[in-house]
Every structure is written in structure tokens, then in C-alpha cells.
Amino acid sequence: MLRPDGYVKVLDFGLASTEQPLAPGLGHDSGAQTIPAMTTPGTILGTVSYMSPEQTRGQKLDARSDLWSLGVVLYEMLTGQRPFQGESAPDILVAILDREPQPLSQSISNPPNEAVELEQLLARLLAKSREDRYTSASQLAADLKRLHHRLELDGERAASVNIESATLIKVPTPTAEPRAAALAKTETQPHSLETQSDRNEPVTKELAVVARLSRATIVLVVFLFVALIATASWFLFQQKAPVTTPPATTILLPERSFSYWLTVQRMRDGKPDRAEFQSSGRDFYESGWWFRFNFVSPQSGYLYLINEGPAEGGISYWLMFPMPSVNEALAKIESRQTMTTGWFTFTKDTGDEKIWAIWSANTISELEEIKADVLNPIEQGEIRNPQQRDTVRRLLTSLSQLKSEAEEDRTKQQTVVKGRGDNLIHLVELRHH
């Protein structure tokens, strides 16, 4: 907050906190091990207008999320309005995720010459993808200092031009007096005369000062100060105990859910034995039996099924869905559309068969790229490339941090999975002997 007298007040650290010691009563200087206080996945804490896209989705946050919020503050300081607006909290969330802020040239009357550079700086701060933002506050501070230096140089150039113009201002000449009267006035009042430059000096100084006080310069100085204060506050909070803070706004993300079940065919001597039966996936299955995976959801989205199993020197992955024989190898599933895979066989190796079901509101680019390489007669869905295996492993590790709940519906012989956010993941473990 910028006070009318020029002082800056840093207010409302409602979500700021220090690391909590594991052992009660031990301070930070005792060497006790600490763990970070994490926000529950699927919930949003904070002031909606200043949230980053990843924060609105309830994802894990880092320093780049704070830089987004700082970018919102800079935009508001420059224009007097917030970059993402709406009549309600959900409307603001949509604006943050899908819309771009109004350009400075349309939001500021008489924008400075450096408006283009300011817009580039803001565009980097308010990039939807955190990968496109500044990686640290020090990078932002360096760009702000460079821009501030240019503004100062432009102000000095403008001041020098105004000084030259001021010296050309003519003071009105009074009506000419007789030479004798002028000489008499000179003799009687020798110290009352002013030179032309003396009369113009106050005007010159005022113009020079005004030239330096551009709105953009003031804002950048204040914002740089706020950025440094925020950085210093971070280190300060590492040393001090947390203070009582007002409750933050909590917004729940839209719920996503899906149901799955197995169609199982018993096999004996390589031939079907009795009729197929439906299973919620929590029964025991015998080696050699066949099964299909069935899926349905009230929302539309993109489904990926990945089979995880042991392999020489690590873990193997198979892409079970999408597949060429079903849904034209597309991951897109419409709402209420029942998807059924082809037949799979329980191997002779006993134990648990792991199938990762990923239900996403958007396509997952990493899996789409892998799909293009493995859906062919040679690989038949097996992910053999070591780099692609690492990509899948990192993706599963990241998504596994999301919170979900699974409940068996014994009446329908189905399992229902629920969660909040754009991505929903569930590990299906099929036990066979």
C-alpha cells in the first residue's frame, strides 16, 4: 500500500508461515528437523484476485507463483485496477486461467515511452505457464533496476531540454523610461536589480523537478522497494515464529469422478470356462484369465491407462488406453460414454497387477507424444525408450500427490473414484494367483 506521503506499507501476510518443528518446544536454533506446512491438495487458500493459475487448480506452488502475485500488484499499481476481474470468485478464476489482462496502452492515460518494456515485463510475470515466468525475484529485480535506470536517464534528458527551453522564455519588458530616470533609479537602488538568469532560475528548477516525477518512475521505485521488502521478509519469517493470522479464503475446485469395473472371463486349458462376470476390481483372479477394463464418468475428459510391472533393471510400462482397436486410438471420452478396452490376460506371474487410471480435463502432452511412438504392431503399447519411461515415472509421481477417494459399490460391482481439480489419478491393483 502506497501512502499519500510516499511511505510504503506491506500488509496482510495471511498465508505466510514458517516451517513447523517436529519436536514440540524446540525452536529453530535447536537444530530440530522440520517439515513444511502444506496446503491440502484440491483446496485453494488465498485472495482470489492474486492467485496464480496453478494455485487456482490446487497444485503444488513455488517461488514463481509468488512472482505471479507480485505481477498482479505491479499491474494494479500502474493502472489502478486489477488485471483479472469478475463479478464472483468463479468468474475471476476463469479470467485468471483463460484471459489476458488489458494492455497498459489502453489502461493508462498518457502512457510513458517505456510502456512497451513494462508490458513485456508484466507479460513474463503473468505468464499462464510458470515455465515462462521469472525463476527468481533476483531476476525480476535486475530487470526492474535496468528499466528504472533508463527512466532516470530519460528524465535527465527531458530536464536538460526543459532547462534550455526555460532560458529562452522572455520576461515582459516594461515601458521604456527616459534615460535620466533610468540612471537615477540605478544609482539609488543598486542592489534591487535582478539579472535575467536570476529571474529564470526558480522556473528552471521547477521544470527539472517535474520532469523527473513521471508516474512510471514512481511506481517502479515503489515496486522495486516492495520486491526487496518481500524478499527480505521471506528470510525474516524463517527465523521468527508464526503469528496469528486471519483466516484465508477457501475455495473448493470442481469435483471430478469416474467409475470403473472389470469384465472377467475365466479360462481353463486356454478355453473360456463358464460365462463372463462383472467385478469391481477387488476380487482374486487366476493366471490365464481374461479381463476387460470398463470406464464411465459424468464429465467429459481424457483417459489414460498405464500398466506398471517389473522389468530388468527397473519398471516397465504399457499403454493400455488409448489403443487402436477402441475409440480410434483417441483419449477423449464424452460424458456418460462407457468405454470398454479389448481383452487382457493375467500372466503366469502371481502377485498384484498395477494399472494407473488417469482422468484429466485436458490432454496430457507427455502421454500423447509417447502414444504416437508406441501404438504400432512392434511395440504394441510397450514403452521401451528409457527416457520415455522416466517421463512416465515422473508424471505418475507428480500426479500421485493429488488427493482422491475410492469407494466400492457392491450393488453395481463397481468402484467409484472422486477428487477435485483438473486431474484425477487412481491406482487399480488386481490380485491374482
Phi, psi and omega in degrees: 000131180258117180283157179301333181272008174096354179281147180255130176246125175264116188239160167060079169262055186299331182255000181288140179204159176263172174288141184266131178290143179291320182267123182299141175086355180264128180276179181290339181274357185274353182082012180291145177291144183234158175230144181285146174278115186258149173283141179298128178302142179092354177241157180240131176239136177137185177268121193304316187297340185250012182279143174280162179304318181291332178287324178294336179270358180074024181273171178294139186251160175214192185300329181294334175291321176295323180294326173302309182299323176295324176296322176298318179296317179299315179300318181293324178293324183283321189252341184082006178216158182280147183288334182234115187233161178186164182284338181217170180301315177300323178297321179293320178299318178297318179298319180297320185280326192241343189245158177255146179293157178295135181302151180300325182298336178262347184257343182242129174282136183053061181297149180290168179297334182274013183300325180296316179293323177297319179296322178295320178296316179294322179298325178287324178291323186255028176294136181299320179269128181295339179294337182268000182267175170300144180271345181205160178292333180294323176297316178298315181299321180297316178294321179295320179295319179297316180293320178298320179297318179297320179297320178296317179297318178297323179295320178294321177297316180297322179295319180294323177296318180293326177296315179298319180294322183295326181291345179267357179289131183263129175277131182306135182269127180293165180301136184299136178257160175302147184303321182295316180295321180295318180295320179297318181294327179291320182289323185278332182231069184291334185262002183268353183281145175243143175281165179299319182292327178297320180293325185276346187299312179299320179298317180299314181296318179298316180297322180295318180294314181299322181298330182280338188266063174278153182299317182296322180297313180300314182298317181294321178298312180297316183294320177298320178296317179297318180299318179292321177297317180297318178296316179295323180297326179301312180292327179295319181291339176290339185258339184256153177288152180294147178256164178292128184238153178293153181296138180273159178288132179246125180233128179273134177288159178301143181278142172239150180206161172204160177240145176220157176202165180251142166256116189247135176242116175292146179230144175217124182057036177077008180236151178301138180237108183068182186280161175297156174220157181264141182222144178283356181097005183245020176266179172261138183236152182259152178300139180095343178291154177257153175209153171245149177256125180248143187215141173206147181215147175288346177251157172274157181174204185232128184250135175227129176244125182235123177270126180250132180209168180288154178207166179296121177076016179159218184240141177257153178228139176235135176273108182274331177205136004294159178215151186299328186278354183228132173058027177057034178063023179260143178277345185290127177236128179282160179298139179067007178275124178274124180251132178232127180282178171284186182279140173236157183240134172290127184286175179286339179287120181281163181132206180257132174265122184259126177232121177269122175256117181247120181242111188237147176287341182228164176295147176258107189301321182300317182285329178294321178293318179294320180303320182296336183267333189254346179274079178209165183299338182277301181287324181052040177093351181283131180266100186262334182294123182303322180293321178291325175299317179297322178298315179295318180299315179296320180296314180295321178296319180292313183290333181295343178286345179286145184269134176214162179232139179236134181223135181275130174260097184293331180294314182268355184055049179226163173243129182254129180244132181229151177189179181235143180115182182286333185241138178228126183230144180212136178265118177264118179249113182258120183268127177222153184222000000 
